[in-house]
Amino acid sequence: MAETDVHGMSDGQELPDPHLDTSRLRQAPAKYQGLRMFMRNKAAVFGAVLLIAILFITFILPIFVTGDRTERVGSIHLAPGAEGSTTFGTDYLGRDVGRIVMQGGSATLKVAGLAALVIVVVGTTIGAVAGYYGGWVDNVLMRITEFFQVLPGLLFAIVIVALYGASTKSIVLAIGLIAWPTIARLVRAEFMRQKNLEYVKAARAIGASDARIIFKTILPNTMPVVIVQSTLVMGGAILFEAGLAFLGLSNPKDLSWGFYIGANRTYFLSNWWGLTFPGLMIFFTVLSLSLIGDGLQDAANPKLRGR
Amino acid sequence: MKQIAVRILQAFGLVLAVIVLNFMLVHLAPGDAVDALAGTAGEMSPETTERLRAQYGLDEPVTTQLVTYIGNVLQGDLGVSIGNNNRPVTEMIAERLWPTVLLSITALSFAILVGVFVGTLAARRPESGFSHFTTVFALVGFAMPAFWTGYLLLIVFSAKLGWLPVSGMEDLRFRGGWFAQQWDVAKHLFLPALALGLIYIAAYSRLSRASMLEVLESDYVRTARAKGLGERSVLFKHALRNGVIPIVTVMGLQFGAILSGAILVETVFSWPGVGRLAFEAVVERDTNVLLGVLFLVSLAVIIANFLTDLLYRFIDPRIRVSGSANG
C-alpha cells in the first residue's frame, strides 16, 4: 500500500469544500470584477452616461445641425423661448447661443485632451524614473517637481500663453507644464513600492534592461493609479483651458466655452443665458470626469470606498 | 534649528529658480522689449532700436543680462511698465496688494473653517444624508469654474435680488464713518470671496471628512470615548488635532492656486487687486507687469510653504522628533 502524504492529494480526487461557494466565483471572472464594481457605483455610471451625452452634443450633433454659428438669427439679447428667439436665446450679436455652445465644445475638449496627454506622459515618465532609480536621480527630479508645484499654475500658464501667443501648441504646453507634478508623485510612490517585489526581481534576474523593467514590467501594474488620475487631470485641464480662454487667451475663432463666457461677460446683467449655458457645459463635463474617476478609484481600490 | 536653516536655504534656492525662469521666459519669447516699444511707436529706425537695445542692456551677452536681472530683482526692481508711461512695476503691484491679500485670506479662512467643520460633522456619521450631501457638494464645487460661479452669484444676488453690489471694492459715493465704511467693503467682499473659496470649501470638506474618518477609528479616540468624554470634546479637541494635519499640508501648496484663481475672480468682480492688474497686463501685452506678478505670487507661495512647514512642526510633534516631514 502506498504511503499517503497528509499534505498532498493522495488520489487526485477533489472533495468539494462545503464552505466554498464556487458558483459565485465563476460568475465574476477577475477580468470583469473591476467593471462590475464600477457598474455597481451609480454615481460613476451617471458620470459615464453624462460624458457620453456631452461627447454626443459636441462631436455628433454638429454634423446634423449645419449652418454657420456666427450668423445672426434674430434680434440681440432675446431670452430663451421668447418670441422670435431660439431654445437657448440669442447673444449680443443676435447669434444662437445654443449652436455656439454646441460647436464650441470640440475646441475645449481637444485642447484639454492634448494637455492631459502631455501631463500623463510627462508625469508618469518622471515619476517612474525617479521612483525606479532612487538616489540622486530621484533627488534631482523631485527638486524639479517641487519647483513646478510652487509655481502658481494658472498664472504661469497665463504668462506663457501671453508671451508665446494663443496657439493650440502653446496652450497645450502651458497646461501640460503646470499640472504634471501630482501624477509624477503618485507614480513615483507606486514605483518605489513595487520595485522590490518578487516579480520585478525575477525580471531583473533573467536580465531584462532597466527600460524594459520600467515600461514593460512595472508600468502596467501602476496603470490603475495612472488611469484614475488621468480622468481627474482631464477635468483639471478643462478648467485651466476655460480660465485661459475666459481671459481671452485662446483662438477667438474657436469660440470655446470659456472664451464665450468671457465674450458675454459685459452683458451678464441683462443676458444671463449667454454665459450660463457654456458654463453649464464646462461644469457637467468636469463633473462627469470626476464621477468616473471616483468610480474607477473605488473599483481599483475597494478599501478606500467612500473616502 | 538646523532643519529650519536648511528650509530657509531651500526656499531661497526656489526664489532664485523662479527669477531665472522668469528671465528665460522673456529671453526665449519671440521679440524683445525694444520690438514691443517699436510696435507701440509705429515705426523706428534701425539706429534708434540699436541705441535703445544698448540703453536697456539687451546687446550684452545672455549671462551678463541674467546676472543684472537677478541683481535688479533681488533689490526689488522688477522693471518698468511699457503700457503705463514707464511706471515701476513694483510700485504698481504694491498699490494693488492689499485688496488681493484681503480677498484671498478671507476666501482661504472661510474655506478652512467651513470645510473642516462640515467635513468633521460628516465623518461622525459617514452613512448619513448630510455626509452624502457633503460628498456631492465637494464634486459640484470642484467642477464649477470659479469665474463662472462668480457670474452666477452676481446674477442671483446682485441682478435679481439686489442684495449685494455688482463690482469694485467700495462704493465711490460713500459717505460715512469708519465702521460703516468697513461694512461697505465687507458687502463688496462677500461674493468674490465666496466665488473664490467655494472650490476650497469643497476640497477641504472632502479632505477633512476622509482624514477624520480615519482618525475616528483610532485607539486613542476610542479611549477618549471610553473615559466618558462628551462627543463634542472627542471630536473637536482630540480627533481634530490629528485630523487637520493633511489640511495643513495642502494649504501651503494651494495658496498659489488661490492667488491664481484671484486673477479670474478679480476680473469678474472688478476687484482692484493684483489679479485684475495681471488681466490688464494680458490685454495690454505688458510683459514686465505680468512677470512681476508671477514673481511676487511665486514668492508669496514659497513663503506660505515655509510657514506651513513651521506650522506643521508645531501641530505634529512627531515631525520635530523624527526630523523631516516625510519621516
XYZ file of C-alpha atoms in Angstrom:
634
model
C 0.000 0.000 0.000
C 1.343 3.372 -0.995
C 2.062 5.870 1.683
C -0.327 8.726 1.732
C 1.065 12.209 2.078
C -1.002 14.014 4.632
C -0.440 17.366 2.981
C -0.987 16.372 -0.606
C -3.754 14.884 -2.614
C -3.483 11.151 -2.461
C -5.865 10.052 -5.141
C -6.336 13.111 -7.321
C -9.961 13.306 -6.410
C -11.111 16.685 -5.136
C -13.621 16.750 -2.373
C -15.972 19.713 -2.648
C -15.419 22.138 0.194
C -18.815 22.777 1.745
C -17.771 26.295 2.822
C -16.701 27.426 -0.590
C -19.466 28.538 -2.878
C -17.778 28.252 -6.234
C -20.804 29.310 -8.239
C -20.249 32.968 -7.302
C -16.602 32.832 -8.238
C -17.464 31.529 -11.655
C -19.883 34.378 -12.149
C -17.211 37.021 -11.774
C -14.020 36.309 -13.632
C -11.238 38.523 -12.289
C -11.085 40.351 -15.591
C -14.527 41.857 -15.232
C -14.505 42.390 -11.483
C -13.398 45.999 -11.837
C -16.083 46.684 -14.405
C -18.713 45.109 -12.156
C -17.575 47.229 -9.220
C -17.758 50.277 -11.470
C -21.230 49.432 -12.769
C -22.486 48.946 -9.225
C -21.398 52.504 -8.435
C -24.452 54.500 -9.502
C -22.679 57.854 -9.394
C -19.937 56.595 -11.687
C -22.415 55.179 -14.175
C -24.257 58.502 -14.129
C -20.917 60.207 -14.843
C -20.241 57.904 -17.781
C -23.714 58.495 -19.260
C -23.271 62.249 -18.786
C -19.915 62.197 -20.543
C -21.308 60.202 -23.459
C -24.142 62.737 -23.776
C -21.657 65.625 -23.781
C -19.466 63.933 -26.387
C -22.582 63.345 -28.490
C -23.628 67.008 -28.270
C -20.102 68.193 -29.014
C -18.988 65.871 -31.799
C -22.001 64.097 -33.341
C -24.827 66.633 -33.153
C -22.965 69.392 -35.090
C -22.836 67.021 -38.084
C -26.627 67.209 -38.355
C -27.151 70.800 -37.271
C -25.420 72.559 -40.118
C -25.089 76.229 -40.832
C -22.764 78.994 -39.715
C -22.903 79.538 -35.986
C -21.598 83.086 -36.318
C -24.669 84.008 -38.365
C -27.249 86.349 -36.943
C -30.519 84.514 -36.291
C -32.640 87.191 -34.653
C -32.597 90.337 -32.541
C -29.934 90.709 -29.890
C -30.375 89.572 -26.260
C -33.510 87.507 -26.837
C -34.235 85.316 -23.822
C -34.587 81.547 -24.307
C -38.078 80.765 -25.546
C -39.008 84.415 -26.142
C -40.818 85.375 -29.326
C -38.547 85.046 -32.355
C -35.820 83.590 -30.158
C -34.143 80.179 -30.119
C -34.225 77.461 -27.445
C -31.165 78.879 -25.697
C -31.624 82.547 -26.606
C -29.517 84.927 -28.675
C -26.386 86.795 -27.675
C -25.144 90.382 -28.014
C -24.724 89.942 -31.769
C -28.021 88.130 -32.266
C -26.282 84.769 -32.674
C -27.808 81.498 -31.461
C -26.301 80.712 -28.039
C -27.246 77.032 -28.268
C -25.442 76.493 -31.545
C -22.303 78.334 -30.455
C -22.127 76.354 -27.222
C -22.717 73.085 -29.053
C -19.895 73.736 -31.510
C -17.537 75.410 -29.046
C -17.015 72.231 -27.077
C -14.783 70.472 -29.570
C -12.094 73.163 -29.226
C -12.166 72.980 -25.429
C -12.093 69.190 -25.369
C -9.363 68.955 -27.990
C -7.019 71.304 -26.148
C -7.799 69.756 -22.761
C -7.368 66.232 -24.140
C -3.968 67.012 -25.656
C -2.893 68.777 -22.473
C -4.000 65.824 -20.356
C -1.983 63.536 -22.617
C 1.137 65.685 -22.120
C 0.540 65.747 -18.360
C 0.092 61.994 -18.072
C 3.076 61.124 -20.285
C 5.453 63.626 -18.652
C 4.236 62.931 -15.118
C 4.341 59.166 -15.496
C 7.789 59.139 -17.087
C 9.338 61.435 -14.491
C 7.642 59.622 -11.624
C 8.676 56.218 -12.987
C 12.320 57.164 -13.495
C 12.561 58.898 -10.099
C 10.904 56.036 -8.257
C 12.807 53.295 -10.043
C 16.334 54.685 -9.795
C 16.026 56.477 -6.458
C 19.219 58.116 -5.136
C 20.470 61.281 -6.797
C 18.247 60.851 -9.865
C 15.209 60.854 -7.594
C 16.600 63.790 -5.661
C 17.109 65.958 -8.743
C 13.761 65.041 -10.304
C 11.900 65.658 -7.054
C 13.510 69.101 -6.648
C 12.275 69.935 -10.159
C 8.827 68.587 -9.279
C 8.752 70.716 -6.134
C 9.700 73.758 -8.160
C 6.789 73.248 -10.536
C 4.460 72.687 -7.602
C 5.444 76.016 -6.100
C 4.743 77.906 -9.333
C 1.223 79.354 -9.300
C -0.228 77.159 -12.049
C -2.790 79.252 -13.848
C -0.712 82.426 -13.590
C 2.299 80.638 -15.074
C 0.135 79.353 -17.917
C -1.208 82.873 -18.499
C 2.334 84.256 -18.762
C 3.389 81.543 -21.232
C 0.363 81.987 -23.467
C 0.588 85.785 -23.285
C 4.286 85.676 -24.270
C 4.183 82.938 -26.899
C 0.782 83.566 -28.437
C -2.573 81.846 -28.025
C -1.936 78.906 -30.345
C -3.100 75.377 -29.558
C 0.538 74.371 -29.132
C 1.396 76.984 -26.520
C -1.850 76.463 -24.584
C -1.349 72.686 -24.503
C 2.272 73.086 -23.410
C 1.376 75.696 -20.803
C -1.260 73.475 -19.182
C 0.977 70.435 -19.598
C 3.887 72.139 -17.847
C 1.962 73.153 -14.755
C -0.087 70.075 -13.967
C 2.249 67.066 -14.157
C 3.718 67.065 -10.599
C 0.752 65.357 -8.886
C 0.786 62.362 -11.187
C 4.588 62.194 -11.040
C 4.472 61.933 -7.252
C 1.832 59.213 -7.292
C 3.636 57.137 -9.911
C 6.933 57.603 -8.067
C 5.413 56.284 -4.829
C 3.961 53.322 -6.689
C 7.325 52.510 -8.318
C 9.156 52.763 -5.019
C 6.696 50.294 -3.528
C 6.789 47.828 -6.422
C 10.435 47.852 -7.476
C 11.466 45.458 -4.697
C 8.626 42.996 -5.209
C 9.356 39.445 -6.343
C 8.147 39.826 -9.920
C 10.499 42.727 -10.550
C 13.411 40.811 -9.019
C 12.523 37.932 -11.323
C 12.558 40.194 -14.359
C 15.942 41.548 -13.315
C 17.273 38.042 -12.719
C 16.522 36.998 -16.290
C 18.481 40.016 -17.487
C 15.777 42.488 -18.509
C 17.069 46.007 -19.162
C 16.075 48.940 -16.926
C 13.935 50.433 -19.672
C 12.154 47.133 -20.130
C 11.540 46.736 -16.406
C 10.254 50.305 -16.075
C 7.958 50.396 -19.084
C 7.023 46.760 -19.671
C 7.158 45.205 -16.207
C 6.237 47.775 -13.567
C 4.334 50.401 -15.552
C 1.411 48.110 -16.461
C 0.977 47.447 -12.743
C 0.762 51.160 -11.953
C -1.943 51.654 -14.582
C -4.820 51.739 -12.056
C -3.214 54.777 -10.416
C -2.442 56.407 -13.763
C -5.903 55.849 -15.232
C -7.752 57.163 -12.182
C -5.502 60.195 -12.115
C -5.924 60.764 -15.870
C -9.654 61.351 -15.548
C -9.047 63.909 -12.794
C -6.220 65.507 -14.791
C -8.541 65.840 -17.784
C -11.113 67.641 -15.621
C -8.426 69.967 -14.306
C -7.158 70.647 -17.841
C -10.656 71.643 -18.954
C -10.883 74.130 -16.086
C -7.436 75.551 -16.926
C -8.328 75.905 -20.599
C -11.601 77.576 -19.673
C -9.809 80.012 -17.366
C -7.275 80.962 -20.041
C -9.949 81.305 -22.703
C -12.111 83.406 -20.370
C -9.233 85.914 -20.153
C -9.095 85.934 -23.956
C -6.088 83.615 -24.195
C -7.410 81.210 -26.828
C -8.150 81.202 -30.511
C -11.101 83.645 -30.900
C -12.362 81.720 -33.940
C -12.909 78.577 -31.848
C -15.472 80.313 -29.609
C -14.663 77.744 -26.952
C -16.850 77.580 -23.829
C -14.524 79.642 -21.632
C -13.943 82.211 -24.364
C -17.672 82.583 -24.939
C -18.285 83.235 -21.235
C -15.648 85.950 -21.465
C -17.292 87.374 -24.581
C -20.677 87.571 -22.855
C -19.380 88.854 -19.543
C -20.144 92.525 -20.120
C -23.828 91.749 -20.631
C -24.476 89.466 -17.649
C -26.938 91.890 -16.018
C -29.410 91.700 -18.899
C -28.371 88.469 -20.594
C -27.892 85.615 -18.121
C -28.207 82.810 -20.670
C -25.199 83.848 -22.756
C -22.776 82.827 -20.040
C -24.848 80.348 -18.066
C -25.098 77.705 -20.808
C -21.410 77.491 -21.789
C -20.583 77.377 -18.071
C -23.047 74.540 -17.551
C -21.272 72.544 -20.262
C -17.900 73.052 -18.547
C -19.481 72.149 -15.222
C -21.116 68.957 -16.465
C -18.014 67.814 -18.338
C -15.734 68.233 -15.325
C -18.365 66.697 -13.040
C -18.731 63.626 -15.267
C -14.967 63.106 -15.309
C -14.755 63.422 -11.509
C -17.560 60.905 -11.052
C -15.894 58.458 -13.425
C -12.542 58.981 -11.696
C -14.087 58.290 -8.285
C -15.796 55.178 -9.621
C -12.543 53.880 -11.087
C -10.756 54.652 -7.841
C -13.295 52.619 -5.876
C -13.117 49.776 -8.383
C -9.324 49.715 -8.296
C -9.059 50.133 -4.559
C -12.224 48.994 -2.747
C -10.689 49.721 0.666
C -10.876 53.447 0.049
C -14.543 53.331 -0.889
C -16.407 56.407 0.236
C -13.299 58.193 1.443
C 17.024 74.758 14.319
C 19.364 73.276 11.751
C 16.417 71.928 9.784
C 14.846 75.350 9.707
C 18.084 76.813 8.363
C 18.091 74.162 5.628
C 14.474 75.032 4.797
C 15.362 78.723 4.516
C 18.207 77.874 2.140
C 15.883 75.700 0.062
C 13.314 78.481 -0.082
C 15.994 80.904 -1.234
C 17.055 78.431 -3.927
C 13.469 78.268 -5.156
C 13.281 82.071 -5.311
C 16.440 82.149 -7.427
C 14.996 79.434 -9.685
C 11.834 81.485 -10.201
C 13.904 84.544 -11.155
C 15.942 82.515 -13.652
C 12.755 81.023 -15.085
C 11.251 84.496 -15.491
C 14.330 85.621 -17.353
C 14.306 82.566 -19.605
C 10.617 83.023 -20.415
C 11.252 86.522 -21.732
C 14.552 85.678 -23.356
C 13.129 82.738 -25.315
C 9.944 84.519 -26.360
C 9.809 85.942 -29.866
C 10.700 89.650 -29.918
C 12.164 91.735 -27.085
C 11.169 94.849 -25.170
C 12.502 97.117 -27.892
C 10.434 95.337 -30.541
C 7.408 95.899 -28.324
C 8.293 99.598 -27.983
C 8.788 99.854 -31.726
C 5.395 98.251 -32.137
C 3.679 100.865 -29.976
C 5.641 103.725 -31.559
C 4.607 102.704 -35.061
C 7.948 102.818 -36.852
C 11.520 103.110 -35.602
C 14.790 103.481 -37.427
C 17.425 100.732 -37.016
C 19.722 103.297 -35.347
C 17.097 104.072 -32.711
C 16.389 100.409 -31.961
C 20.126 99.802 -31.632
C 20.517 102.736 -29.276
C 17.544 101.547 -27.200
C 18.936 97.999 -27.050
C 22.212 99.397 -25.730
C 20.309 101.555 -23.258
C 18.353 98.553 -21.908
C 21.472 96.358 -21.939
C 19.913 93.998 -24.479
C 23.112 93.894 -26.589
C 25.128 92.332 -23.767
C 25.816 88.566 -23.526
C 22.955 86.494 -22.067
C 24.827 85.611 -18.888
C 25.581 89.277 -18.148
C 21.922 90.119 -18.726
C 20.881 87.304 -16.396
C 23.201 88.440 -13.592
C 21.989 92.029 -13.966
C 18.386 90.815 -13.928
C 18.853 88.714 -10.773
C 20.586 91.648 -9.065
C 17.756 94.000 -10.011
C 15.011 91.657 -8.832
C 16.756 90.992 -5.524
C 16.855 94.754 -4.996
C 13.117 94.928 -5.613
C 13.425 96.355 -9.136
C 11.051 94.482 -11.438
C 11.483 96.803 -14.392
C 9.038 99.353 -15.756
C 5.626 99.032 -17.305
C 5.577 99.707 -21.023
C 1.845 100.336 -21.100
C 1.824 102.858 -18.241
C 4.420 105.512 -19.066
C 7.346 103.542 -17.660
C 5.966 103.337 -14.133
C 7.986 100.963 -11.936
C 6.253 97.575 -11.794
C 6.999 97.162 -8.067
C 5.117 100.386 -7.343
C 2.126 99.310 -9.458
C 1.894 95.940 -7.718
C 2.361 97.447 -4.253
C -0.705 99.653 -4.581
C -2.799 96.649 -5.683
C -1.524 94.296 -2.999
C -3.930 94.927 -0.124
C -7.203 94.107 -1.955
C -5.775 90.778 -3.119
C -4.418 89.901 0.321
C -7.800 90.732 1.847
C -9.687 88.707 -0.766
C -7.517 85.597 -0.695
C -7.102 85.474 3.089
C -10.864 85.857 3.530
C -11.579 83.148 0.953
C -8.999 80.792 2.434
C -10.077 81.219 6.076
C -13.694 80.908 5.053
C -12.910 77.698 3.168
C -10.899 76.179 6.009
C -13.447 76.998 8.716
C -16.492 75.848 6.776
C -14.735 72.928 5.082
C -13.221 71.456 8.244
C -16.428 71.918 10.241
C -18.601 70.318 7.567
C -16.107 67.505 6.945
C -15.830 66.720 10.654
C -19.572 66.535 11.122
C -19.866 64.354 8.018
C -17.210 61.955 9.304
C -19.138 61.434 12.524
C -21.967 59.690 10.660
C -20.453 58.542 7.360
C -23.690 56.999 6.095
C -25.992 59.890 6.968
C -27.740 62.061 4.426
C -25.622 65.023 5.472
C -22.449 63.061 4.803
C -23.604 62.092 1.317
C -24.573 65.689 0.724
C -21.012 66.858 1.510
C -19.630 64.303 -0.957
C -21.924 65.596 -3.702
C -21.184 69.175 -2.718
C -17.439 68.532 -2.980
C -17.839 67.120 -6.501
C -20.047 70.009 -7.585
C -17.737 72.605 -6.049
C -14.731 71.175 -7.855
C -16.473 71.133 -11.231
C -17.609 74.775 -11.216
C -15.142 77.202 -12.807
C -14.619 79.949 -10.197
C -15.207 82.783 -12.676
C -18.489 81.251 -13.780
C -19.605 80.768 -10.167
C -18.849 84.464 -9.732
C -21.249 85.437 -12.515
C -23.969 83.086 -11.242
C -23.679 84.690 -7.790
C -23.814 88.149 -9.366
C -26.865 87.254 -11.441
C -28.737 85.917 -8.413
C -27.636 88.164 -5.538
C -26.937 91.435 -7.340
C -29.012 91.494 -10.506
C -32.169 89.645 -9.403
C -32.266 90.164 -5.638
C -30.287 93.381 -5.468
C -28.788 92.480 -2.087
C -25.118 92.988 -2.846
C -23.071 95.344 -5.006
C -22.011 94.301 -8.508
C -18.396 95.379 -8.678
C -15.434 97.103 -7.095
C -14.222 97.158 -3.528
C -16.131 100.117 -2.147
C -18.898 102.492 -3.082
C -17.228 105.545 -4.595
C -20.042 107.856 -3.472
C -19.753 106.502 0.037
C -20.000 108.975 2.909
C -19.940 107.747 6.480
C -17.883 106.767 9.476
C -15.080 104.216 9.704
C -17.285 101.306 10.748
C -19.862 101.992 8.080
C -17.040 102.064 5.559
C -15.721 98.675 6.700
C -19.241 97.308 6.369
C -19.369 98.666 2.848
C -16.103 96.883 1.968
C -17.406 93.684 3.594
C -20.513 93.794 1.394
C -18.320 94.123 -1.694
C -16.041 91.360 -0.437
C -18.674 88.715 0.252
C -19.432 87.447 -3.271
C -15.851 87.431 -4.622
C -14.629 85.610 -1.510
C -17.422 83.068 -1.867
C -16.707 82.526 -5.571
C -13.004 82.110 -4.897
C -13.438 79.992 -1.762
C -16.159 77.617 -2.944
C -13.844 75.135 -4.632
C -11.681 75.042 -1.485
C -14.667 74.606 0.813
C -15.428 71.589 -1.352
C -11.853 70.338 -1.282
C -11.373 70.814 2.471
C -14.696 69.275 3.430
C -13.838 66.190 1.415
C -10.287 66.005 2.704
C -11.210 66.531 6.345
C -14.032 64.019 6.069
C -11.605 61.368 4.806
C -8.951 62.251 7.347
C -11.404 62.358 10.261
C -12.925 59.021 9.268
C -9.509 57.509 9.689
C -8.732 59.298 12.952
C -12.093 58.415 14.497
C -11.282 54.731 14.064
C -8.045 55.018 16.031
C -7.475 53.659 19.508
C -6.931 56.938 21.279
C -10.311 58.222 20.149
C -11.917 55.050 21.470
C -10.085 55.653 24.755
C -11.332 59.228 24.886
C -14.880 57.989 24.325
C -14.444 55.168 26.832
C -13.423 57.504 29.598
C -16.715 59.258 29.105
C -15.769 62.477 27.325
C -18.560 64.301 25.569
C -18.881 63.859 21.810
C -18.004 67.476 21.130
C -14.838 67.219 23.152
C -13.801 63.978 21.449
C -14.491 65.364 18.012
C -13.131 68.863 18.178
C -10.445 68.569 20.869
C -8.982 65.103 20.402
C -9.696 63.879 16.905
C -9.497 67.160 15.028
C -5.962 67.853 16.161
C -4.710 64.902 14.142
C -7.411 65.091 11.505
C -6.353 68.575 10.472
C -2.762 67.628 9.573
C -3.450 66.705 5.915
C -5.230 70.028 5.501
C -2.250 71.982 6.763
C -0.124 70.076 4.262
C -2.177 71.023 1.221
C -2.882 74.563 2.433
C 0.576 75.864 1.608
C 0.555 74.263 -1.811
C -2.899 75.576 -2.615
C -2.007 79.140 -1.773
C -0.648 79.554 -5.300
C -3.836 78.177 -6.781
C -5.915 80.610 -4.724
C -3.848 83.568 -5.884
C -4.118 82.314 -9.474
C -7.863 81.943 -9.076
C -7.928 85.509 -7.795
C -6.969 86.674 -11.290
C -10.199 85.239 -12.675
C -12.416 86.267 -9.771
C -10.986 89.803 -9.592
C -11.669 90.144 -13.308
C -15.302 89.122 -12.781
C -15.920 91.482 -9.861
C -13.634 94.340 -10.996
C -11.818 93.870 -7.692
C -8.901 96.327 -7.743
C -6.188 93.795 -6.846
C -3.067 92.222 -8.309
C -5.154 89.720 -10.281
C -7.051 92.460 -12.044
C -3.680 94.107 -12.747
C -2.492 90.846 -14.319
C -5.592 90.727 -16.513
C -4.998 94.314 -17.655
C -1.394 93.371 -18.390
C -2.602 90.438 -20.513
C -4.856 92.742 -22.505
C -2.119 95.351 -22.969
C 0.649 92.749 -23.517
C 2.560 94.414 -20.702
C 5.190 91.717 -20.193
C 7.083 93.276 -17.289
C 3.938 93.691 -15.202
C 2.897 90.108 -15.898
C 6.310 88.739 -14.966
C 6.390 90.935 -11.878
C 3.072 89.498 -10.738
C 4.288 85.959 -11.465
C 7.429 86.570 -9.424
C 5.647 88.109 -6.446
C 2.943 85.448 -6.350
C 5.582 82.696 -6.540
C 7.439 84.435 -3.724
C 4.237 84.509 -1.669
C 3.720 80.793 -2.292
C 7.284 79.952 -1.280
C 6.866 81.955 1.942
C 3.467 80.344 2.568
C 5.011 76.894 2.106
C 7.771 77.743 4.519
C 5.287 78.956 7.135
C 3.138 75.861 6.585
C 6.168 73.746 7.255
C 6.761 75.555 10.560
C 3.097 75.246 11.494
C 3.231 71.569 10.643
C 6.094 71.026 13.086
C 4.149 72.895 15.705
C 0.973 70.808 15.282
C 2.645 67.436 14.869
C 5.472 66.937 17.393
C 6.445 63.644 15.750
C 7.966 65.597 12.876
C 10.132 67.611 15.234
C 11.480 64.393 16.710
C 11.992 62.384 13.540
C 13.418 65.323 11.690
C 11.642 65.500 8.361
C 8.168 65.973 7.060
C 8.373 62.661 5.239
C 9.960 60.632 8.023
